PDB file of C-alpha atoms and ligand atoms in Angstrom:
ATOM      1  CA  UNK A1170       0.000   0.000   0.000  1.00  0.00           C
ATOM      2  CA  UNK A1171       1.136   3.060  -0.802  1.00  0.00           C
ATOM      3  CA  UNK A1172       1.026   6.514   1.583  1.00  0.00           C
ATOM      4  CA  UNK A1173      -0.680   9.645   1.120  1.00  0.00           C
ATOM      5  CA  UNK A1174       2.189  11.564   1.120  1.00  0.00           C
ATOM      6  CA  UNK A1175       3.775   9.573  -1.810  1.00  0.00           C
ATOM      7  CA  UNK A1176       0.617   9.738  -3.947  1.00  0.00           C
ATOM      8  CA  UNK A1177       0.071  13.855  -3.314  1.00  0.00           C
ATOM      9  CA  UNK A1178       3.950  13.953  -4.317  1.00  0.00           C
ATOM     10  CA  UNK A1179       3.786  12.349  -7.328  1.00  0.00           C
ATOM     11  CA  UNK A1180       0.496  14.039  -8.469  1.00  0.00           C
ATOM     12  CA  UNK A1181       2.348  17.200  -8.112  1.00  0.00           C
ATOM     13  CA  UNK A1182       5.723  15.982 -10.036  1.00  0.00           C
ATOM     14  CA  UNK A1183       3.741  15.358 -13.040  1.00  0.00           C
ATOM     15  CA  UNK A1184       4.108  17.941 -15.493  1.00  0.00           C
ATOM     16  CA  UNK A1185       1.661  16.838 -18.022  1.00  0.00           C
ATOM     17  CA  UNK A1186      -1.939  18.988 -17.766  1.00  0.00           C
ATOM     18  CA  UNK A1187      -3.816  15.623 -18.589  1.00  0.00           C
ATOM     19  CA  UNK A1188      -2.045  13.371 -16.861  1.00  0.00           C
ATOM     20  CA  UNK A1189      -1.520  16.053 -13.663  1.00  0.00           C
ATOM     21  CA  UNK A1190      -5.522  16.045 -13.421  1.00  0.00           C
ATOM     22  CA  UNK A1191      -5.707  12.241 -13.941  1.00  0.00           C
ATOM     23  CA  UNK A1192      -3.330  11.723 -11.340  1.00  0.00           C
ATOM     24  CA  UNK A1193      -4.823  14.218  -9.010  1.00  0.00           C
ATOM     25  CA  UNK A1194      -8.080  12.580  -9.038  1.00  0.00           C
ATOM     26  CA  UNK A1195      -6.882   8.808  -9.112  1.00  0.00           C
ATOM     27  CA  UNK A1196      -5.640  10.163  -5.915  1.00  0.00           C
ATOM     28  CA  UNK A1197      -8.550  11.886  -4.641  1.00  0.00           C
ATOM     29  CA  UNK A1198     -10.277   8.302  -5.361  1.00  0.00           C
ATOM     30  CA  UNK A1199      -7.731   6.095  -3.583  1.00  0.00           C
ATOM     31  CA  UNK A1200      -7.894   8.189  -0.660  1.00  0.00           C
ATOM     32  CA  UNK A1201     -12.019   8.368  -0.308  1.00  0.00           C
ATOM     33  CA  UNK A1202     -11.763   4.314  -0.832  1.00  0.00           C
ATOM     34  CA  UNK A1203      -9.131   3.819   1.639  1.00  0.00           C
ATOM     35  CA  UNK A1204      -6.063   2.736  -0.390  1.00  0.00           C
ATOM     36  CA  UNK A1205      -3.482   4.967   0.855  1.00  0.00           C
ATOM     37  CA  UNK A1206      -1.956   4.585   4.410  1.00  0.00           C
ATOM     38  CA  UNK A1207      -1.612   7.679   6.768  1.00  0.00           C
ATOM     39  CA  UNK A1208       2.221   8.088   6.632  1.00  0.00           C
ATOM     40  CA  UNK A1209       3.506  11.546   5.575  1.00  0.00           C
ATOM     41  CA  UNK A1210       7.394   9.175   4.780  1.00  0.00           C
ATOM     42  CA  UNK A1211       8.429  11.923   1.799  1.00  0.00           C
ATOM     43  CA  UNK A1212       8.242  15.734   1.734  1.00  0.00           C
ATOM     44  CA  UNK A1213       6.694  18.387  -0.256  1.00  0.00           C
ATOM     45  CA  UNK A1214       8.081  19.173  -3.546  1.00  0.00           C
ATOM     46  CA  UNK A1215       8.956  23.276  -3.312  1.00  0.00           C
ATOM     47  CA  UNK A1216       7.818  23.926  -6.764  1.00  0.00           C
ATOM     48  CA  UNK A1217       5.581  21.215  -8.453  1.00  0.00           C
ATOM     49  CA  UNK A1218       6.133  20.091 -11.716  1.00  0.00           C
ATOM     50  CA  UNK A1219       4.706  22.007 -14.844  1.00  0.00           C
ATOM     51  CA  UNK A1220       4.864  21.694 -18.453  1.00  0.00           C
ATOM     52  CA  UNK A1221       7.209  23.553 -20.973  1.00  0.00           C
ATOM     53  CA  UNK A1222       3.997  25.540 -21.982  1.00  0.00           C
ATOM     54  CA  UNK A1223       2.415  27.864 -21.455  1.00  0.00           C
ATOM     55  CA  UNK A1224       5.685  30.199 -20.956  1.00  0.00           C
ATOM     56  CA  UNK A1225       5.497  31.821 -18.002  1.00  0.00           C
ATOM     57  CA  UNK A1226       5.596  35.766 -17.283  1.00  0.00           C
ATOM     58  CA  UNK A1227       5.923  38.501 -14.315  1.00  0.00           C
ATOM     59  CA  UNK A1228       2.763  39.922 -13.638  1.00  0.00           C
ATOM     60  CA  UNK A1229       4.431  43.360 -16.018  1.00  0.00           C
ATOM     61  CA  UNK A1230       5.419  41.167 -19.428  1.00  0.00           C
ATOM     62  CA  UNK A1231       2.099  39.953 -20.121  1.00  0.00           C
ATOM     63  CA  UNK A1232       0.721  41.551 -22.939  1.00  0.00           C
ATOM     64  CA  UNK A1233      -2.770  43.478 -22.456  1.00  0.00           C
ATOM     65  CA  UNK A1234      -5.610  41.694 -23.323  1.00  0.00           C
ATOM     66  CA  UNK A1235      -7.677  43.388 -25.707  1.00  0.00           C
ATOM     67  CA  UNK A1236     -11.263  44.261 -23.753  1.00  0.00           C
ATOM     68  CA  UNK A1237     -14.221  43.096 -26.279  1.00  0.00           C
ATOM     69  CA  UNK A1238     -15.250  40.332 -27.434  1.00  0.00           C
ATOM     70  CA  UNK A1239     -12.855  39.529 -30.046  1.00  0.00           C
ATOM     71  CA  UNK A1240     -12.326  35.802 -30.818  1.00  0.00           C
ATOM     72  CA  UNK A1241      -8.843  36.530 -29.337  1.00  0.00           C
ATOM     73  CA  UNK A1242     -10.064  38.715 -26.610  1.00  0.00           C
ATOM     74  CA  UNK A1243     -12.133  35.147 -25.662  1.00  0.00           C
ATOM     75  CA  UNK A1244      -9.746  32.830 -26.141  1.00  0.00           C
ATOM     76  CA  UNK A1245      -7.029  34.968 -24.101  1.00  0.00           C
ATOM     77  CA  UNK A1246      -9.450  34.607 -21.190  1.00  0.00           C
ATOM     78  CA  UNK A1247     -10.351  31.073 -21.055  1.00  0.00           C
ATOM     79  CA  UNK A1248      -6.832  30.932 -21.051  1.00  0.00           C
ATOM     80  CA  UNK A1249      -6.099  32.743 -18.093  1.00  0.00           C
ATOM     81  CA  UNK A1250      -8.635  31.165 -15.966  1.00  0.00           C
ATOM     82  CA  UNK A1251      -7.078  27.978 -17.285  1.00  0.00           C
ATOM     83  CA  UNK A1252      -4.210  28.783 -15.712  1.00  0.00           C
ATOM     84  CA  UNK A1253      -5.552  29.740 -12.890  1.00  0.00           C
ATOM     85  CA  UNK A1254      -7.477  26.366 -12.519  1.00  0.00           C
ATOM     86  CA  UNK A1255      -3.958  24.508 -13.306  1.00  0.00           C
ATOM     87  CA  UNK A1256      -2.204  26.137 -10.408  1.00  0.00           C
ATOM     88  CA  UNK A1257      -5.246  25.877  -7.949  1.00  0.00           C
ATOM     89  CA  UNK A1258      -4.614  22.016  -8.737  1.00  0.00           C
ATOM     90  CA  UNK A1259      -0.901  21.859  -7.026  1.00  0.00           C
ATOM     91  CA  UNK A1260      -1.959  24.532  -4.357  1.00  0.00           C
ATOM     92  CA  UNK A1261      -4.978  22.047  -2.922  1.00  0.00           C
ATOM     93  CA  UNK A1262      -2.261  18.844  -3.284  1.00  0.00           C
ATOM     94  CA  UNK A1263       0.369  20.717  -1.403  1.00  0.00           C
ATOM     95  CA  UNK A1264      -2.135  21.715   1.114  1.00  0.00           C
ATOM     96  CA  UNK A1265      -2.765  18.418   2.078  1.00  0.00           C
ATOM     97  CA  UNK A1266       0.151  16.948   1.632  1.00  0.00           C
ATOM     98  CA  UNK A1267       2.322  19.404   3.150  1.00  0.00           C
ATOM     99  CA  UNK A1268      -0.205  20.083   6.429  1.00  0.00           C
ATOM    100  CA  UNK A1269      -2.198  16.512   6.431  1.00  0.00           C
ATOM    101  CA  UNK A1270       0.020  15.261   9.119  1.00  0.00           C
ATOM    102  CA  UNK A1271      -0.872  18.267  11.413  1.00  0.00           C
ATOM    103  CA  UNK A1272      -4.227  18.922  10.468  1.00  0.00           C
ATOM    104  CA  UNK A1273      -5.708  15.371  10.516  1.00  0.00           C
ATOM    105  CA  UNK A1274      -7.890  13.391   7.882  1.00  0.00           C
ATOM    106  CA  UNK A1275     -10.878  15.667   7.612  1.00  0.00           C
ATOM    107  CA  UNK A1276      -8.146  18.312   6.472  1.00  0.00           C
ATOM    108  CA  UNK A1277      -6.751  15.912   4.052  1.00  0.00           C
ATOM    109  CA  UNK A1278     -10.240  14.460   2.836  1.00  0.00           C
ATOM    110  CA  UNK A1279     -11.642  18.108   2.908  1.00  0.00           C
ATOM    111  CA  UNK A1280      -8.203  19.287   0.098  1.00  0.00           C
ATOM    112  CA  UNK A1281      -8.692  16.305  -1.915  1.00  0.00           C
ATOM    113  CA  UNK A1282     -11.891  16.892  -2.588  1.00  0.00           C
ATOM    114  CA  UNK A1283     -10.495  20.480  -3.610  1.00  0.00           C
ATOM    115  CA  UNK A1284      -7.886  19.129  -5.753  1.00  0.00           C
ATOM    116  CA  UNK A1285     -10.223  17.002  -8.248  1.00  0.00           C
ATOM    117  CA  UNK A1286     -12.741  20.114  -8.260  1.00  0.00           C
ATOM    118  CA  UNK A1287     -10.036  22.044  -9.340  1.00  0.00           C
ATOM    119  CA  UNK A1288      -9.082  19.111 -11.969  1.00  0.00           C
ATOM    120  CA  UNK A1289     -12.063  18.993 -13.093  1.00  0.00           C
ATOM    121  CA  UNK A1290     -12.631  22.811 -13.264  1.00  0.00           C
ATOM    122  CA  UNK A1291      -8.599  22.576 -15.711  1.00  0.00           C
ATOM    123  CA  UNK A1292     -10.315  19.491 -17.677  1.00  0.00           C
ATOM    124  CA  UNK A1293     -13.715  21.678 -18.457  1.00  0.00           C
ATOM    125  CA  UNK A1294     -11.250  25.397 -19.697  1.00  0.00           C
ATOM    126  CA  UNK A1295      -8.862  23.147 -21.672  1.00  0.00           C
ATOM    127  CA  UNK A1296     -11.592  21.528 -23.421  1.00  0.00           C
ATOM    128  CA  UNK A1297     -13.358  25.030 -23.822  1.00  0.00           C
ATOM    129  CA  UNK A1298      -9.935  26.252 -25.304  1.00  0.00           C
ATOM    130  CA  UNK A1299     -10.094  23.249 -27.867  1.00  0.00           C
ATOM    131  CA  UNK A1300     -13.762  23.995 -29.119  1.00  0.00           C
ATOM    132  CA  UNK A1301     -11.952  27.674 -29.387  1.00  0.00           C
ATOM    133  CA  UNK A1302      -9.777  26.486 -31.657  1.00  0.00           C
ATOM    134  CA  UNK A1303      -6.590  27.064 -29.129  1.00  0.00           C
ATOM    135  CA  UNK A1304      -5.492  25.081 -26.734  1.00  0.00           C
ATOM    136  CA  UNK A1305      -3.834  25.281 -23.198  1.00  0.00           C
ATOM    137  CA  UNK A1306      -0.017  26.928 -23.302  1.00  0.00           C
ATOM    138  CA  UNK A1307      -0.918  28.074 -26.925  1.00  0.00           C
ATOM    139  CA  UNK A1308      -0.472  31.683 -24.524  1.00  0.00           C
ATOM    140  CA  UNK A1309       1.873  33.034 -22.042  1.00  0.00           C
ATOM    141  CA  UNK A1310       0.559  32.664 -18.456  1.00  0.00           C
ATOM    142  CA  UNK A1311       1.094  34.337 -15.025  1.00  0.00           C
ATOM    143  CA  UNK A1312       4.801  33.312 -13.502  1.00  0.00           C
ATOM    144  CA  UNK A1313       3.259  34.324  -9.697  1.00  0.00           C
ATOM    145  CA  UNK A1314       0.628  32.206  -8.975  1.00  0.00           C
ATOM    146  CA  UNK A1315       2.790  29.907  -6.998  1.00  0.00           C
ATOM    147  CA  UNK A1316       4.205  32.753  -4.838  1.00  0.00           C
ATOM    148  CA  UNK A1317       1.639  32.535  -2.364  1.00  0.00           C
ATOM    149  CA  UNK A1318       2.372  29.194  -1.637  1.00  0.00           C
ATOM    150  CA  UNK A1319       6.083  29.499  -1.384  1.00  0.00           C
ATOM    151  CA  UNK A1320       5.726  32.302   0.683  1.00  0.00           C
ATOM    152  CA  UNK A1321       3.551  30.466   3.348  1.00  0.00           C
ATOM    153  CA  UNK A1322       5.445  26.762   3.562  1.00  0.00           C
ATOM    154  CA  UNK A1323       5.930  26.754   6.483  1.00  0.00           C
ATOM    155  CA  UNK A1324       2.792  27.345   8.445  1.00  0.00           C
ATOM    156  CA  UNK A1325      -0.645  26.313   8.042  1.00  0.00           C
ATOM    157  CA  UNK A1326      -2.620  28.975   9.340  1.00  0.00           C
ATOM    158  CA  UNK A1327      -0.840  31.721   6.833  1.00  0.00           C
ATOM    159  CA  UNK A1328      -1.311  29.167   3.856  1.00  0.00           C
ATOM    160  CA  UNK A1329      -4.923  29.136   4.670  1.00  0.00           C
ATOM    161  CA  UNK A1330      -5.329  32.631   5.247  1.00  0.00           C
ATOM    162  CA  UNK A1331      -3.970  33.445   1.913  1.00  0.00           C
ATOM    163  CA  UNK A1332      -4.723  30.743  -0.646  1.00  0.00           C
ATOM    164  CA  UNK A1333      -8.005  29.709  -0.084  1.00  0.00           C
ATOM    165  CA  UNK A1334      -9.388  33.099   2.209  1.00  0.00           C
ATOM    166  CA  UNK A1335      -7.659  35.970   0.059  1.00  0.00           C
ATOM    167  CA  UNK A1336      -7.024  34.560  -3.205  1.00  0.00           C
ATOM    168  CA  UNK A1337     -10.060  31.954  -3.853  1.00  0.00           C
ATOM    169  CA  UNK A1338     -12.172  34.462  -2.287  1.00  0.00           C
ATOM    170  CA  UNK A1339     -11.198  36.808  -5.119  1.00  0.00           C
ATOM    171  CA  UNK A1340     -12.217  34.628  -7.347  1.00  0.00           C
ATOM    172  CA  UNK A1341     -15.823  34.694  -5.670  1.00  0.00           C
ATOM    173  CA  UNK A1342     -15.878  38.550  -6.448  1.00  0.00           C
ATOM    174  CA  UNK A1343     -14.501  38.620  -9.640  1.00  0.00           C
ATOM    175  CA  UNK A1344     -16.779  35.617 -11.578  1.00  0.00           C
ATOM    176  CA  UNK A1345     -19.486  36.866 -11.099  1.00  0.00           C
ATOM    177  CA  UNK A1346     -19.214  39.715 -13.574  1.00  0.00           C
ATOM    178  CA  UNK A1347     -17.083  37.599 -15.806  1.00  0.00           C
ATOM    179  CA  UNK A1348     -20.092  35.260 -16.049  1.00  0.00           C
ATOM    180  CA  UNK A1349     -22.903  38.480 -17.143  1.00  0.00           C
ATOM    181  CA  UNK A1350     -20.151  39.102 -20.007  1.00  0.00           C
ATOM    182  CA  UNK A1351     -19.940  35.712 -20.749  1.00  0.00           C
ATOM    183  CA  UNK A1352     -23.335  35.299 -20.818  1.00  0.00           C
ATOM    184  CA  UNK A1353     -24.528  38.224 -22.791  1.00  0.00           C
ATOM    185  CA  UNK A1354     -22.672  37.404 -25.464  1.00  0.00           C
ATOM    186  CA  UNK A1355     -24.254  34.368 -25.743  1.00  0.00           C
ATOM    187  CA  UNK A1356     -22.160  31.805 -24.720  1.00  0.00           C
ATOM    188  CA  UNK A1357     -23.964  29.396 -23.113  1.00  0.00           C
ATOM    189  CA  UNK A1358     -21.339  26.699 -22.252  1.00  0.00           C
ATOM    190  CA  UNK A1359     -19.535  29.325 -21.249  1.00  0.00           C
ATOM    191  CA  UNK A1360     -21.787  30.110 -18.818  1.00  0.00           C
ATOM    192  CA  UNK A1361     -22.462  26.767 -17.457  1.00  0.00           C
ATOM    193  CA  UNK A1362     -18.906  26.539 -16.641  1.00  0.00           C
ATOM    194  CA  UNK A1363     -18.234  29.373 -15.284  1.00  0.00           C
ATOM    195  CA  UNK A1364     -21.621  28.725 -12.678  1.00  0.00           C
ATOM    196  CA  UNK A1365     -20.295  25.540 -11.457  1.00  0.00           C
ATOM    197  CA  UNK A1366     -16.745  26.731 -11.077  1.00  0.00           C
ATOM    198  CA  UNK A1367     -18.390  29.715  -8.808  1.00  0.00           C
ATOM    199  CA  UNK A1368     -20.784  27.047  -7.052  1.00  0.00           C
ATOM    200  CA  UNK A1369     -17.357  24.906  -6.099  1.00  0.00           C
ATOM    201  CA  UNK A1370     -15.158  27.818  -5.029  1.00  0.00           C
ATOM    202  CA  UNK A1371     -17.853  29.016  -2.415  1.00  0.00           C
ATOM    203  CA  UNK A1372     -17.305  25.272  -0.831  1.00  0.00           C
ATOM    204  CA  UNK A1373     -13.391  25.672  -1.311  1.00  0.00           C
ATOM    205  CA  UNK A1374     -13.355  29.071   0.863  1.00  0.00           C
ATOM    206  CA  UNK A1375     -15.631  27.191   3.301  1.00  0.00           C
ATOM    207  CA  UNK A1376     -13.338  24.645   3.167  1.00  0.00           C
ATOM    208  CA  UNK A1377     -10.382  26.900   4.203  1.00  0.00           C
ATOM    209  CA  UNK A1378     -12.180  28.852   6.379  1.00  0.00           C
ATOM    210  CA  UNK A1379     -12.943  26.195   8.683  1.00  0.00           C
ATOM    211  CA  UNK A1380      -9.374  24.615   8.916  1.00  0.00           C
ATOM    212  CA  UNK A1381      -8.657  28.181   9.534  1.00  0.00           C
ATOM    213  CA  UNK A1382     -10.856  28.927  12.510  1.00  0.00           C
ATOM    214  CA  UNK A1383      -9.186  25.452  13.724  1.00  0.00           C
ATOM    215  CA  UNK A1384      -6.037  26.379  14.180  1.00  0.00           C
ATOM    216  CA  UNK A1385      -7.292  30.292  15.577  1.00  0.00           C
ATOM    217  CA  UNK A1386      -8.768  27.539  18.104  1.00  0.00           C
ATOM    218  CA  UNK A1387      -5.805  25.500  18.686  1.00  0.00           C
ATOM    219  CA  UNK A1388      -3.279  28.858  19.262  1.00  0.00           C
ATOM    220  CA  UNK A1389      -6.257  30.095  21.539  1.00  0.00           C
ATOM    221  CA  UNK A1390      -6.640  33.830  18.745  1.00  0.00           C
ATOM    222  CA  UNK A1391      -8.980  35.506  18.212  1.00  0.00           C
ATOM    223  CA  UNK A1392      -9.906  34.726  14.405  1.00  0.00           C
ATOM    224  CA  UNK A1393     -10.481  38.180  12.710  1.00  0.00           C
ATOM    225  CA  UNK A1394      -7.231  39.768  13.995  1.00  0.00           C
ATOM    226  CA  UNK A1395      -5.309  36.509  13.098  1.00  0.00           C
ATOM    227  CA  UNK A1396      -6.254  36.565   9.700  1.00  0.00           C
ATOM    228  CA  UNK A1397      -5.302  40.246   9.112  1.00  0.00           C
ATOM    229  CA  UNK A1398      -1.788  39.873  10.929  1.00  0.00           C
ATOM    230  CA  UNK A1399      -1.151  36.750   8.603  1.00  0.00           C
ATOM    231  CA  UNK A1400      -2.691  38.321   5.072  1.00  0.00           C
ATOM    232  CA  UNK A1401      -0.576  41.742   6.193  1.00  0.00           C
ATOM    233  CA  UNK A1402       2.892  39.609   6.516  1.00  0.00           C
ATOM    234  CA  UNK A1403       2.586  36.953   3.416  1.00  0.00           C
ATOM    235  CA  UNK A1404       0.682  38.630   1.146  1.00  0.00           C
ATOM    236  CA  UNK A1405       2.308  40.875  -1.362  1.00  0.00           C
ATOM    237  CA  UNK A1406      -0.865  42.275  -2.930  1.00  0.00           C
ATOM    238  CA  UNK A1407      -4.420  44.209  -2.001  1.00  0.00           C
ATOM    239  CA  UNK A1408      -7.215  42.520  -0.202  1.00  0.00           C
ATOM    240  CA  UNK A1409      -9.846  45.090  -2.720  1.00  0.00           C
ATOM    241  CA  UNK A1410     -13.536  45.656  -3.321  1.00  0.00           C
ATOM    242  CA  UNK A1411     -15.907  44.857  -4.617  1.00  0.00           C
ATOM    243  CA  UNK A1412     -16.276  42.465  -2.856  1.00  0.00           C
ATOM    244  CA  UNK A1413     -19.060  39.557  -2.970  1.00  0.00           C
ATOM    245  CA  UNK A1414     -20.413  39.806   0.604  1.00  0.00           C
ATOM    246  CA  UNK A1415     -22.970  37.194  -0.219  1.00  0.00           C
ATOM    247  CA  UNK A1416     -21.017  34.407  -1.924  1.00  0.00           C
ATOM    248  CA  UNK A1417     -18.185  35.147   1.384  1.00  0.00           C
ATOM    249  CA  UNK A1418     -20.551  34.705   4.189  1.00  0.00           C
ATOM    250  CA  UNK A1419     -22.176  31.580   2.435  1.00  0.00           C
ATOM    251  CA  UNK A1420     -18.437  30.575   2.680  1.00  0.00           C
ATOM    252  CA  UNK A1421     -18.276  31.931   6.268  1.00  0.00           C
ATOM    253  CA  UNK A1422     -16.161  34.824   5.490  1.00  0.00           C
ATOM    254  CA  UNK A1423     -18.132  37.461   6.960  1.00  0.00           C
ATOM    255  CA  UNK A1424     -16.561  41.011   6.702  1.00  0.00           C
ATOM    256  CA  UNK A1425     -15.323  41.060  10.054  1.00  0.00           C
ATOM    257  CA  UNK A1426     -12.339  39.237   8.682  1.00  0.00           C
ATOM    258  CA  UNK A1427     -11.761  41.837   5.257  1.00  0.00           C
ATOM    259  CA  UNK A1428     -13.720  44.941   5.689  1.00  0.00           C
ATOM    260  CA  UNK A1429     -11.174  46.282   8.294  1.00  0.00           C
ATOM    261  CA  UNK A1430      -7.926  45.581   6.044  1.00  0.00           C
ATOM    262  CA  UNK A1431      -9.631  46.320   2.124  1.00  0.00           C
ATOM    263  CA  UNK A1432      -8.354  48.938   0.571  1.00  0.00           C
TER     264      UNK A1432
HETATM  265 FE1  LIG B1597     -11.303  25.983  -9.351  1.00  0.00          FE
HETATM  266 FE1  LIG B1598     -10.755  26.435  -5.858  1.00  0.00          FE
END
């Protein structure tokens, strides 16, 4: 029998998009059915593996993307979220590979789960991209999404604070509006993608939120200020508005935790 840790490590050393998600959620199954033991026997990876494309880019070489709804205008944004799905696969498998041993098996089952929703979410985009005509790494992509991570490897309560309750939580204020563009411009299966993607990222901030409020518990803190003291030291951007109060609390973010720090 192989361990969790082993399985989570070589999920994230596999470079391939296709067989990255495959592996991610042959993992996902083995765990839910009780195939892998509860040994953490390897470490972490510090920077998964990923594939020779897309090329990646600071933040200030990508090129603007055109606003309207060009054909390349749409398939430079199913592109980016893409890549945004790719990278939220390796964030939820380091999660629970790199904290399962502290956090316990609710943690673990909790980031798996997390990890095939976010395969699933890559498998849906790249296929969008084919119908496009494109294709994923047929564009240049973000270089920072990992940063985060990196930045927080070595404590649990920081990683939670700012993956899943600053950056996935952005995500739950920014779809929303993606999806009326989408939508009015008649892309239906665009649409329906984009509406279960924001259905699954409410559960994935709940997710973190609650692992979050554990270990506020555990270090006897008071959860609010916690948050801000942790989102303050590891994370390099803005915590901004608008927010989407609504999908937050239903992921028990209330604005306690963001009002106080948004700018
Ligand atoms: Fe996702
Ligand atoms: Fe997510």
């Amino acid at each position: 029998m192989t361990t969790i840790a082993r399985a989570i490590r070589s999920a994230l050393l596999t470079a391939d998009p296709r067989a990255k998600c495959f592996a991610t959620r042959q993992v996902a199954r083995d765990w839910r059915m009780g195939m892998l033991a509860w040994e953490f026997d390897v470490a972490m990876p510090d920077q998964p593996a990923w594939p020779d494309a897309p090329e990646l880019l600071a933040p200030g070489q990508m090129p603007k993307r055109r606003k309207g709804g060009s054909e390349r205008g749409r398939i430079a944004l199913w592109h980016s979220l893409a890549h945004i799905e790719f990278v939220a696969i390796d964030l939820a498998l380091d999660m629970a590979g790199r904290f399962g041993a502290e956090m316990g098996r609710e943690f673990v089952s909790d980031f798996m789960d997390v990890a095939a929703d976010e395969a699933m979410h890559f498998a849906l985009l790249a296929r969008k991209l084919e119908q496009l005509g494109s294709h994923y790494g047929a564009l240049p992509a973000h270089a920072g999404l990992w940063e985060a991570a990196h930045a927080t490897r070595d404590d649990v309560a920081a990683r939670l604070a700012v993956v899943p309750m600053v950056l996935e939580a952005r995500g739950l204020d920014v779809t929303p509006a993606t999806l009326d563009r989408v939508r009015a411009s008649g892309d239906e299966s665009g649409a329906k993608i984009l509406t279960r993607i924001l259905d699954d990222e409410i559960r994935h901030v709940a997710a973190g939120t609650k692992h979050f409020l554990r270990c506020a518990e555990r270090t006897r803190s008071e959860p609010e200020s916690l948050w801000q003291s942790l989102v303050k030291r590891h994370f390099k951007g803005h915590v901004k508005p608008p927010f989407n109060d609504s999908a937050r609390l239903a992921a028990g973010l209330s604005r306690g935790f963001y009002a106080e720090i948004a700018h």
